[in-house]
Short mmCIF file of C-alpha atoms (C1' of nucleotides) in Angstrom, two decimals:
data_model
loop_
_atom_site.label_atom_id
_atom_site.label_comp_id
_atom_site.label_asym_id
_atom_site.label_seq_id
_atom_site.Cartn_x
_atom_site.Cartn_y
_atom_site.Cartn_z
CA MET A 1 56.84 -4.47 -6.36
CA THR A 2 58.49 -4.51 -9.76
CA ASP A 3 56.90 -3.51 -12.84
CA THR A 4 57.20 -5.88 -15.80
CA PRO A 5 58.83 -5.24 -18.95
CA ASN A 6 55.52 -4.23 -20.11
CA ASP A 7 55.70 -0.94 -18.22
CA ALA A 8 59.44 -0.68 -18.37
CA ALA A 9 61.22 2.58 -19.85
CA THR A 10 62.78 1.08 -22.57
CA THR A 11 62.03 3.68 -25.09
CA PRO A 12 59.87 6.72 -24.35
CA PRO A 13 56.28 6.43 -25.58
CA ALA A 14 55.35 8.39 -28.68
CA ASP A 15 54.08 11.97 -27.99
CA GLU A 16 50.39 11.25 -29.04
CA PHE A 17 50.50 8.70 -25.92
CA VAL A 18 51.79 11.04 -23.65
CA ALA A 19 49.14 13.55 -24.67
CA ALA A 20 46.34 10.97 -24.64
CA ALA A 21 47.37 9.83 -21.00
CA GLU A 22 47.46 13.26 -19.68
CA ALA A 23 43.83 13.79 -21.27
CA LEU A 24 42.57 10.77 -19.79
CA ALA A 25 43.79 11.22 -16.40
CA ARG A 26 42.81 15.05 -16.35
CA GLY A 27 41.54 15.91 -12.88
CA CYS A 28 42.83 12.73 -11.35
CA VAL A 29 45.11 12.71 -8.01
CA ASP A 30 47.42 9.80 -8.52
CA VAL A 31 48.39 8.07 -11.55
CA LEU A 32 50.91 5.09 -10.56
CA PRO A 33 53.48 4.48 -11.35
CA ALA A 34 54.49 7.90 -12.57
CA GLY A 35 54.36 7.71 -16.56
CA ALA A 36 53.31 4.22 -17.05
CA LEU A 37 49.76 5.31 -18.33
CA ALA A 38 51.18 6.46 -21.58
CA ARG A 39 53.38 3.49 -22.20
CA ARG A 40 50.59 1.22 -21.34
CA LEU A 41 48.33 2.83 -24.04
CA GLN A 42 50.94 2.58 -26.39
CA HIS A 43 51.52 -1.19 -25.67
CA ALA A 44 47.70 -1.74 -25.96
CA ALA A 45 47.62 0.14 -29.41
CA ASP A 46 50.63 -1.80 -30.49
CA ALA A 47 49.01 -5.12 -29.53
CA GLY A 48 45.75 -4.01 -31.00
CA ARG A 49 43.85 -4.87 -27.65
CA PRO A 50 41.67 -2.54 -25.52
CA LEU A 51 42.95 -1.90 -21.80
CA ARG A 52 40.75 -3.48 -19.30
CA VAL A 53 39.80 -0.73 -16.74
CA LYS A 54 38.51 -1.69 -13.47
CA LEU A 55 36.18 -0.26 -11.03
CA GLY A 56 34.67 -1.79 -8.04
CA MET A 57 31.45 -0.58 -6.16
CA ASP A 58 30.00 -2.06 -3.09
CA PRO A 59 26.20 -1.90 -3.35
CA THR A 60 25.79 -1.03 0.32
CA SER A 61 23.11 1.74 -0.59
CA PRO A 62 20.81 2.10 -3.42
CA ASP A 63 21.61 5.27 -5.09
CA VAL A 64 24.67 6.20 -7.28
CA HIS A 65 25.34 9.87 -6.69
CA LEU A 66 27.27 12.82 -8.11
CA GLY A 67 30.46 11.63 -6.09
CA HIS A 68 30.51 8.20 -8.00
CA ALA A 69 29.86 10.07 -11.05
CA VAL A 70 33.38 11.75 -10.95
CA VAL A 71 35.10 8.41 -11.24
CA LEU A 72 32.56 7.05 -13.75
CA GLN A 73 33.16 10.12 -16.23
CA ARG A 74 36.92 9.21 -16.37
CA LEU A 75 36.10 5.68 -17.03
CA ARG A 76 33.73 6.99 -19.91
CA ALA A 77 36.58 8.83 -21.38
CA PHE A 78 38.64 5.62 -21.29
CA GLN A 79 35.69 3.83 -23.18
CA ASP A 80 35.42 6.48 -25.77
CA ALA A 81 39.07 5.95 -26.39
CA GLY A 82 38.11 2.45 -27.11
CA HIS A 83 39.06 0.55 -23.99
CA VAL A 84 36.80 -1.79 -21.87
CA VAL A 85 35.38 -1.11 -18.21
CA VAL A 86 35.27 -3.75 -16.21
CA LEU A 87 32.48 -2.64 -13.46
CA ILE A 88 32.81 -4.93 -10.35
CA ILE A 89 29.53 -5.01 -8.48
CA GLY A 90 30.95 -5.83 -4.98
CA ASP A 91 28.27 -8.28 -3.64
CA TYR A 92 30.44 -10.01 -1.75
CA THR A 93 32.67 -7.52 -0.67
CA ALA A 94 29.70 -5.65 0.53
CA ARG A 95 29.16 -8.49 2.92
CA VAL A 96 32.79 -7.85 4.53
CA GLY A 97 32.43 -3.80 4.77
CA ASP A 98 35.26 -1.52 3.20
CA PRO A 99 36.90 0.02 6.19
CA SER A 100 38.24 2.98 3.91
CA GLY A 101 37.84 6.24 5.74
CA ARG A 102 35.84 4.68 8.38
CA SER A 103 36.22 5.43 12.10
CA LYS A 104 33.95 2.48 12.74
CA SER A 105 33.04 -0.71 11.26
CA ARG A 106 30.21 -0.49 8.53
CA PRO A 107 26.82 -1.84 9.47
CA VAL A 108 26.28 -5.04 8.09
CA VAL A 109 23.96 -5.06 5.12
CA ASP A 110 21.82 -8.24 4.49
CA GLY A 111 21.97 -9.94 1.32
CA ASP A 112 18.61 -9.58 -0.13
CA GLN A 113 19.36 -5.50 0.22
CA ILE A 114 22.62 -6.10 -1.43
CA ASP A 115 21.32 -7.72 -4.44
CA ALA A 116 18.65 -5.02 -4.82
CA ASN A 117 21.05 -2.26 -4.53
CA ALA A 118 23.19 -4.08 -6.76
CA ARG A 119 20.67 -4.05 -9.70
CA THR A 120 19.90 -0.31 -9.19
CA TYR A 121 23.75 0.63 -9.18
CA GLN A 122 24.19 -1.10 -12.63
CA GLU A 123 21.44 0.67 -14.19
CA GLN A 124 22.49 4.22 -12.80
CA ALA A 125 25.88 3.38 -13.73
CA PHE A 126 25.10 3.19 -17.41
CA ARG A 127 23.73 6.84 -17.35
CA ILE A 128 27.24 7.61 -17.73
CA LEU A 129 29.19 4.50 -18.79
CA ASP A 130 28.54 3.17 -22.45
CA PRO A 131 27.04 -0.40 -21.74
CA GLU A 132 28.37 -1.65 -25.15
CA ARG A 133 32.02 -1.17 -23.80
CA THR A 134 31.47 -2.35 -20.08
CA GLU A 135 31.63 -5.83 -18.74
CA VAL A 136 29.82 -6.12 -15.53
CA ARG A 137 30.92 -8.85 -12.97
CA TRP A 138 29.64 -9.51 -9.71
CA ASN A 139 32.70 -10.59 -7.21
CA GLY A 140 30.58 -13.37 -5.74
CA GLU A 141 31.33 -15.13 -8.91
CA TRP A 142 35.02 -15.86 -7.63
CA LEU A 143 34.75 -14.87 -3.96
CA ALA A 144 31.93 -17.24 -3.28
CA LYS A 145 34.15 -20.19 -4.55
CA LEU A 146 37.33 -19.26 -2.92
CA THR A 147 38.38 -22.50 -1.05
CA PRO A 148 40.24 -22.37 2.23
CA LEU A 149 43.19 -23.35 0.46
CA GLU A 150 43.13 -20.48 -1.90
CA MET A 151 42.29 -18.07 1.05
CA PHE A 152 45.36 -19.05 2.54
CA ARG A 153 47.44 -18.40 -0.37
CA LEU A 154 45.79 -14.99 -0.43
CA MET A 155 46.42 -14.17 2.89
CA ARG A 156 50.00 -15.05 2.79
CA GLY A 157 50.29 -12.36 0.21
CA ALA A 158 50.20 -9.49 2.88
CA THR A 159 51.46 -8.77 6.42
CA VAL A 160 49.59 -7.45 9.15
CA ALA A 161 52.09 -4.53 9.62
CA ARG A 162 51.49 -3.46 6.09
CA VAL A 163 47.62 -3.47 6.29
CA LEU A 164 47.61 -1.81 9.78
CA GLU A 165 49.89 1.10 8.15
CA ARG A 166 46.85 2.53 6.55
CA ASP A 167 45.37 5.40 7.82
CA ASP A 168 41.76 4.14 8.93
CA PHE A 169 43.37 1.40 10.80
CA GLN A 170 45.95 3.57 11.99
CA LYS A 171 43.69 6.02 13.56
CA ARG A 172 41.17 3.42 15.06
CA PHE A 173 44.28 1.23 16.50
CA THR A 174 45.40 4.27 18.45
CA SER A 175 42.20 5.36 19.55
CA ASN A 176 41.48 1.95 20.73
CA ALA A 177 38.45 1.38 18.60
CA PRO A 178 37.67 -2.08 17.33
CA ILE A 179 39.18 -3.52 14.11
CA SER A 180 37.81 -6.80 13.01
CA ILE A 181 39.88 -9.41 11.34
CA LEU A 182 37.27 -9.59 8.60
CA GLU A 183 38.04 -5.88 7.68
CA LEU A 184 41.71 -6.31 7.70
CA LEU A 185 40.86 -8.96 4.96
CA TYR A 186 39.13 -6.49 2.72
CA PRO A 187 41.98 -5.18 0.59
CA LEU A 188 42.93 -8.53 -0.15
CA LEU A 189 39.57 -9.44 -1.37
CA GLN A 190 39.54 -6.15 -3.40
CA GLY A 191 42.85 -6.98 -4.84
CA TYR A 192 42.07 -10.46 -5.58
CA ASP A 193 39.27 -9.09 -8.11
CA SER A 194 41.69 -7.54 -9.94
CA VAL A 195 43.32 -10.90 -10.41
CA ALA A 196 40.11 -12.34 -11.36
CA VAL A 197 39.37 -10.13 -14.19
CA GLU A 198 42.91 -9.41 -15.02
CA SER A 199 42.67 -5.57 -14.87
CA ASP A 200 45.09 -3.32 -16.55
CA ILE A 201 44.08 -0.15 -14.79
CA GLU A 202 41.99 0.04 -11.49
CA PHE A 203 40.17 3.32 -10.70
CA GLY A 204 39.06 4.53 -7.35
CA GLY A 205 38.57 7.53 -5.00
CA THR A 206 41.56 8.92 -3.15
CA ASP A 207 40.57 6.84 -0.18
CA GLN A 208 40.97 3.59 -2.22
CA LEU A 209 44.68 4.07 -2.84
CA PHE A 210 45.43 1.42 -0.34
CA ASN A 211 43.00 -1.15 -1.68
CA LEU A 212 43.85 -0.22 -5.33
CA LEU A 213 47.62 -1.05 -4.44
CA MET A 214 46.92 -4.05 -2.99
CA GLY A 215 45.79 -5.36 -6.44
CA ARG A 216 48.93 -4.24 -7.91
CA HIS A 217 50.80 -5.90 -5.14
CA LEU A 218 48.78 -9.38 -5.63
CA GLN A 219 48.56 -9.75 -9.59
CA PRO A 220 52.43 -10.60 -9.90
CA GLN A 221 51.97 -13.23 -7.03
CA TYR A 222 49.47 -14.91 -9.68
CA GLY A 223 51.58 -14.17 -12.67
CA GLN A 224 49.90 -11.19 -14.02
CA THR A 225 51.10 -7.67 -14.95
CA PRO A 226 50.40 -5.56 -12.24
CA GLN A 227 47.49 -2.95 -12.80
CA LEU A 228 48.29 0.82 -12.98
CA VAL A 229 46.31 2.73 -10.02
CA ILE A 230 44.53 5.86 -10.88
CA THR A 231 42.69 7.89 -8.01
CA THR A 232 39.88 10.60 -8.43
CA PRO A 233 39.10 13.33 -5.98
CA LEU A 234 36.55 12.64 -3.33
CA LEU A 235 33.60 14.90 -3.94
CA ARG A 236 32.30 16.84 -0.89
CA GLY A 237 28.70 16.63 -0.35
CA THR A 238 25.95 19.58 -0.05
CA ASP A 239 27.21 20.34 3.40
CA GLY A 240 30.58 21.34 2.15
CA VAL A 241 32.39 19.18 4.52
CA GLU A 242 32.19 15.39 4.67
CA LYS A 243 32.52 13.44 1.29
CA MET A 244 29.43 12.83 -0.51
CA SER A 245 27.35 9.87 0.77
CA LYS A 246 23.99 8.48 1.02
CA SER A 247 24.49 7.87 4.89
CA LEU A 248 25.46 11.36 5.67
CA GLY A 249 22.58 12.59 3.61
CA ASN A 250 24.36 15.46 1.98
CA TYR A 251 24.32 13.79 -1.57
CA ILE A 252 22.73 14.34 -5.06
CA GLY A 253 21.54 11.01 -6.62
CA LEU A 254 21.69 10.49 -10.29
CA ASP A 255 17.96 9.68 -10.15
CA ASP A 256 17.02 12.70 -8.04
CA ASP A 257 14.22 15.01 -9.20
CA PRO A 258 15.76 17.66 -11.09
CA ASN A 259 13.68 20.29 -9.32
CA ASP A 260 15.35 18.97 -6.02
CA VAL A 261 18.73 19.03 -7.64
CA PHE A 262 18.54 22.55 -8.33
CA GLY A 263 17.63 23.64 -4.64
CA LYS A 264 20.42 21.25 -3.50
CA VAL A 265 22.93 22.70 -5.68
CA MET A 266 22.02 26.32 -4.53
CA SER A 267 22.48 25.53 -1.07
CA ILE A 268 26.02 24.41 -1.15
CA PRO A 269 28.60 26.77 0.51
CA ASP A 270 30.33 28.87 -2.19
CA GLU A 271 33.76 27.30 -1.28
CA LEU A 272 32.45 23.99 -2.63
CA MET A 273 31.91 25.69 -6.15
CA PRO A 274 35.17 25.29 -7.69
CA GLU A 275 35.23 21.47 -6.67
CA TRP A 276 31.87 21.05 -8.22
CA TYR A 277 32.46 22.99 -11.38
CA ARG A 278 35.49 20.58 -11.93
CA TYR A 279 34.23 17.44 -11.02
CA ALA A 280 30.35 17.59 -10.95
CA ALA A 281 29.39 19.96 -13.63
CA GLY A 282 30.11 17.74 -16.70
CA LEU A 283 32.05 20.47 -18.03
CA THR A 284 35.39 20.21 -19.90
CA TRP A 285 38.35 21.32 -17.58
CA ASP A 286 38.80 24.55 -19.54
CA GLU A 287 35.39 25.49 -19.24
CA ALA A 288 35.25 24.79 -15.59
CA GLU A 289 38.41 26.74 -15.15
CA ALA A 290 36.69 29.69 -16.65
CA TYR A 291 33.88 29.88 -14.06
CA VAL A 292 36.11 29.45 -11.13
CA LEU A 293 38.40 31.93 -12.20
CA GLY A 294 35.39 34.53 -13.04
CA VAL A 295 34.07 34.17 -9.55
CA GLU A 296 37.80 34.38 -7.94
CA HIS A 297 38.46 37.55 -9.80
CA GLY A 298 35.11 38.85 -9.13
CA THR A 299 33.73 39.24 -12.79
CA VAL A 300 30.93 36.36 -12.06
CA HIS A 301 28.60 36.87 -9.52
CA PRO A 302 28.76 33.79 -7.05
CA ASN A 303 25.21 33.53 -7.30
CA HIS A 304 25.17 33.55 -10.98
CA ALA A 305 27.89 31.10 -10.84
CA LYS A 306 26.02 28.77 -8.85
CA ARG A 307 22.75 29.00 -10.73
CA THR A 308 24.64 27.99 -13.87
CA LEU A 309 26.28 25.34 -11.77
CA ALA A 310 22.95 23.78 -10.71
CA ARG A 311 21.80 23.82 -14.63
CA HIS A 312 24.97 22.12 -15.72
CA VAL A 313 24.53 19.24 -13.30
CA ILE A 314 20.78 18.85 -14.16
CA GLU A 315 21.94 19.03 -17.67
CA ARG A 316 24.07 16.16 -17.41
CA PHE A 317 21.32 13.66 -17.07
CA HIS A 318 18.37 15.57 -18.42
CA PRO A 319 17.53 17.95 -21.54
CA ARG A 320 18.35 21.42 -21.27
CA SER A 321 14.50 22.51 -20.90
CA VAL A 322 14.31 20.47 -17.68
CA ALA A 323 17.18 22.42 -16.11
CA GLN A 324 15.67 25.73 -17.30
CA GLY A 325 12.25 24.70 -15.77
CA ALA A 326 13.88 23.72 -12.48
CA GLU A 327 15.38 27.17 -12.38
CA GLU A 328 12.10 28.82 -13.21
CA ARG A 329 10.38 26.75 -10.39
CA PHE A 330 13.13 27.50 -7.87
CA ASP A 331 12.77 31.31 -8.49
CA ALA A 332 8.81 30.96 -8.13
CA GLN A 333 8.96 29.21 -5.05
CA PHE A 334 12.13 30.74 -3.25
CA LYS A 335 12.43 34.16 -4.56
CA ARG A 336 8.73 35.06 -4.98
CA ASN A 337 7.54 32.75 -2.68
CA GLU A 338 4.77 31.47 -4.77
CA VAL A 339 3.27 28.00 -4.43
CA PRO A 340 4.92 25.34 -6.24
CA GLU A 341 3.11 23.34 -8.89
CA GLY A 342 1.90 19.69 -8.47
CA ILE A 343 1.86 19.75 -4.65
CA PRO A 344 0.41 16.71 -3.03
CA GLU A 345 -3.01 16.53 -1.81
CA LEU A 346 -3.68 16.02 1.84
CA SER A 347 -6.79 14.39 3.19
CA ILE A 348 -7.93 15.28 6.86
CA ALA A 349 -10.97 13.38 6.68
CA ALA A 350 -9.44 10.63 8.70
CA ILE A 351 -8.09 13.04 11.53
CA PRO A 352 -10.07 12.58 14.89
CA ARG A 353 -12.38 15.77 15.69
CA THR A 354 -12.68 17.26 19.16
CA GLU A 355 -15.91 17.34 20.87
CA ALA A 356 -16.17 20.90 19.49
CA GLY A 357 -15.72 19.47 15.98
CA LEU A 358 -12.11 21.00 15.49
CA VAL A 359 -9.17 19.29 14.28
CA PHE A 360 -5.84 19.28 16.00
CA LEU A 361 -3.45 20.97 13.64
CA PRO A 362 -0.15 19.29 14.94
CA ALA A 363 -1.82 16.00 13.85
CA VAL A 364 -2.48 17.39 10.46
CA LEU A 365 1.29 18.04 10.26
CA VAL A 366 1.80 14.54 11.18
CA ALA A 367 -0.67 13.24 8.38
CA ALA A 368 1.41 15.11 5.96
CA GLY A 369 4.44 13.58 7.00
CA TRP A 370 6.27 16.68 8.22
CA ALA A 371 6.21 15.61 11.65
CA THR A 372 6.94 12.38 13.54
CA SER A 373 4.68 13.10 16.70
CA ASN A 374 2.22 15.75 17.55
CA GLY A 375 4.74 17.25 19.86
CA GLU A 376 6.99 18.06 16.84
CA GLY A 377 4.15 19.44 14.87
CA ARG A 378 3.36 21.64 17.63
CA ARG A 379 6.93 23.04 17.93
CA LEU A 380 6.61 23.61 14.21
CA ILE A 381 3.55 26.01 14.66
CA GLN A 382 5.25 27.68 17.78
CA GLY A 383 8.37 28.29 15.76
CA GLY A 384 6.29 29.95 13.44
CA ALA A 385 7.09 27.36 10.35
CA VAL A 386 3.18 26.91 9.50
CA ARG A 387 1.11 28.93 6.99
CA ILE A 388 -2.24 28.34 5.76
CA ASP A 389 -2.47 30.21 2.49
CA GLY A 390 0.59 31.85 2.94
CA THR A 391 -0.49 33.35 6.27
CA GLN A 392 1.55 32.33 9.26
CA VAL A 393 -0.43 30.26 11.87
CA ALA A 394 -0.08 31.88 15.44
CA ALA A 395 1.82 30.10 17.90
CA SER A 396 -1.22 29.78 20.06
CA VAL A 397 -3.73 28.19 17.48
CA LEU A 398 -3.46 24.38 17.90
CA GLU A 399 -6.95 23.56 17.01
CA ILE A 400 -8.90 24.82 13.59
CA ASP A 401 -12.25 24.23 12.32
CA PRO A 402 -11.83 21.87 9.59
CA ALA A 403 -14.11 23.71 7.30
CA THR A 404 -11.96 26.39 7.07
CA LEU A 405 -9.16 24.15 5.82
CA VAL A 406 -10.84 23.10 2.90
CA GLY A 407 -8.97 23.72 -0.34
CA VAL A 408 -6.52 25.69 1.53
CA VAL A 409 -2.72 25.26 0.84
CA LEU A 410 -0.90 24.19 4.00
CA GLN A 411 2.84 25.07 4.21
CA ALA A 412 5.43 24.12 6.77
CA GLY A 413 8.97 26.04 6.36
CA LYS A 414 9.90 26.97 2.77
CA ARG A 415 9.69 23.76 0.92
CA ARG A 416 6.65 21.71 2.21
CA PHE A 417 3.24 22.35 0.84
CA ALA A 418 0.19 20.52 0.50
CA ARG A 419 -3.20 21.17 -0.51
CA ILE A 420 -6.02 20.16 1.94
CA GLU A 421 -8.91 18.43 0.48
"C1'" G B 1 42.31 -17.79 31.54
"C1'" G B 2 43.45 -13.33 35.36
"C1'" G B 3 43.49 -8.09 36.48
"C1'" C B 4 41.63 -3.15 35.64
"C1'" G B 5 38.53 0.04 33.11
"C1'" U B 6 34.06 1.48 30.30
"C1'" G B 7 28.70 1.71 28.14
"C1'" U B 8 24.28 8.39 28.99
"C1'" G B 9 19.32 11.61 24.43
"C1'" C B 10 20.91 11.52 16.42
"C1'" C B 11 26.60 12.00 17.61
"C1'" C B 12 30.50 13.64 21.22
"C1'" G B 13 30.19 14.54 26.33
"C1'" A B 14 29.12 16.33 31.79
"C1'" G B 15 26.64 14.21 35.57
"C1'" U B 16 28.30 9.29 41.71
"C1'" G B 17 21.47 9.00 45.79
"C1'" G B 18 16.26 13.58 45.69
"C1'" U B 19 14.74 21.23 41.98
"C1'" U B 20 17.93 15.55 36.24
"C1'" A B 21 13.39 14.79 30.67
"C1'" A B 22 19.34 14.70 32.25
"C1'" A B 23 24.70 20.47 31.73
"C1'" G B 24 27.74 21.82 27.51
"C1'" G B 25 28.95 21.13 22.37
"C1'" G B 26 27.76 19.29 17.42
"C1'" G B 27 24.26 18.15 13.89
"C1'" A B 28 19.35 18.66 12.38
"C1'" C B 29 14.60 21.50 12.03
"C1'" G B 30 12.24 26.22 12.38
"C1'" G B 31 12.30 31.98 12.52
"C1'" G B 32 15.31 36.63 11.11
"C1'" C B 33 19.01 38.70 7.69
"C1'" U B 34 20.73 37.16 2.71
"C1'" G B 35 22.43 35.39 -3.09
"C1'" U B 36 17.42 28.90 -0.08
"C1'" A B 37 25.68 30.40 0.27
"C1'" A B 38 28.78 31.62 4.52
"C1'" A B 39 28.86 34.68 8.93
"C1'" C B 40 25.60 36.30 12.64
"C1'" C B 41 20.94 36.76 15.76
"C1'" C B 42 16.91 34.09 17.81
"C1'" G B 43 13.98 29.44 19.13
"C1'" U B 44 13.09 24.07 19.28
"C1'" U B 45 15.31 19.22 19.65
"C1'" G B 46 11.40 11.92 23.92
"C1'" C B 47 5.80 10.72 24.06
"C1'" G B 48 1.31 12.21 25.30
"C1'" U B 49 -3.69 18.92 23.32
"C1'" A B 50 -3.78 17.21 29.77
"C1'" A B 51 -3.09 14.15 34.08
"C1'" G B 52 0.84 11.35 33.27
"C1'" C B 53 4.28 8.03 30.83
"C1'" U B 54 8.82 6.32 29.21
"C1'" A B 55 14.34 6.96 29.04
"C1'" C B 56 20.75 6.75 30.91
"C1'" G B 57 23.68 -1.45 27.74
"C1'" A B 58 20.07 -5.66 29.63
"C1'" U B 59 17.72 -8.16 33.93
"C1'" G B 60 17.09 -8.45 39.06
"C1'" G B 61 17.93 -6.10 44.08
"C1'" U B 62 18.81 -2.11 47.98
"C1'" U B 63 16.07 2.63 49.06
"C1'" C B 64 10.61 6.55 50.81
"C1'" G B 65 13.39 7.86 46.21
"C1'" A B 66 18.50 5.38 41.35
"C1'" A B 67 21.50 7.42 35.26
"C1'" U B 68 23.99 7.40 40.21
"C1'" C B 69 24.70 1.87 45.11
"C1'" C B 70 24.69 -4.00 44.79
"C1'" A B 71 24.56 -8.48 41.76
"C1'" U B 72 24.60 -11.28 37.28
"C1'" C B 73 24.78 -10.83 32.38
"C1'" C B 74 26.13 -8.47 27.56
"C1'" G B 75 29.20 -5.24 24.44
"C1'" C B 76 33.79 -2.55 23.92
"C1'" G B 77 38.86 -1.47 25.48
"C1'" C B 78 43.35 -1.78 28.14
"C1'" C B 79 47.26 -4.81 30.76
"C1'" C B 80 49.22 -9.63 32.13
"C1'" A B 81 49.10 -14.74 30.21
#
RNA sequence: GGGCGUGUGCCCGAGUGGUUAAAGGGGACGGGCUGUAAACCCGUUGCGUAAGCUACGAUGGUUCGAAUCCAUCCGCGCCCA
């Protein structure tokens, strides 16, 4: 993989471009090849054209979350510096399934779902990106038209050994897990996207490194200057272990209710705070470091730091007053055990009565959507989770006079409330 | 194409004819403690308010009785070609 003269170190780039490159790549993990970003910035400036910065997102789930926000934020910085983001909605690659970081094949998502997701993705991405400086492309635009002959050309561009080198495949291969030939093809298709949009730089999470390099590998075969590759860290989810993802349920969506966001942030493990301060809080690097060091040196109480973090996360997408409101509600509900405002109404009219005219309480819990079966509802009661107007329901109480339930606040656990009508 | 192996509850995994609704672990949920953190302790984790029903890839069979035995099929893997 050779660099074209465009990236060659003929003369060192001017200091201002070195500084700009450093600022733009702040917090990123890989910037490849080393030193090329400053030169690329300078060439773009000299040529008077913006760089085309590519990001591909496969719309396999309907929500954009804080994990995506990490890379989107970096792209926004490029936009603010005058460059163009090419956002690729992988409607076609989603049909293949990215094997990155996967120990199993991805479940196949059907076409309608992909299209629906693709739309919400775009919308949500624009909560961070500047639409004026974004070119949105769906990769079906070129992948759907790829003739067999063109596919052959593409497939000749990489070897099996090379593709099998990558970690995910390696692991699966050695543990005798299946790898489909289609999955093997995924990196090539993503690489071809770079050819199709003539990208100067491609961004992705660290798990994308291989795919990103494939674009760099393929572009020269199509007579293009190879793109630079920049990776951002993978944000871990609320469980503090796995990378944030919809399918693991450990994510905070950009569209989540601010009150939920506050609670979710409060529930993350302390060890996650430095990471989230740096990458999820929307703060500058120095601001984030100040908090991280404060906690480390014991000058900031972890609880205070986490509350502040929660407010910052909300303030990225909502006014400050909303963040403050979320914090107040949080305290009311979880510190003072007050009943939150705006709890749903629950009608028990449709629940069958016993001969004695009583209602079966587990069935009420099912009606509220808190249990999927009467058995599960009963277990909640027996586990002491259910309260009526704040008073714990005894494990033995399964039937109750509906008249005593009217207007009452029913609660299961700490966060599920309903007012019975 | 041939040989061998494998398929268990949300996940991993034990279980080779009867007290197995299925050990153990993880996860999840709930209770306690707390900073809704971690750690720790406790409980629950198929459906049915009960009789009972359904469940160990699928179908059929053997048996008083099957997750466990047999046959066929399907999925997955390994080896040979």
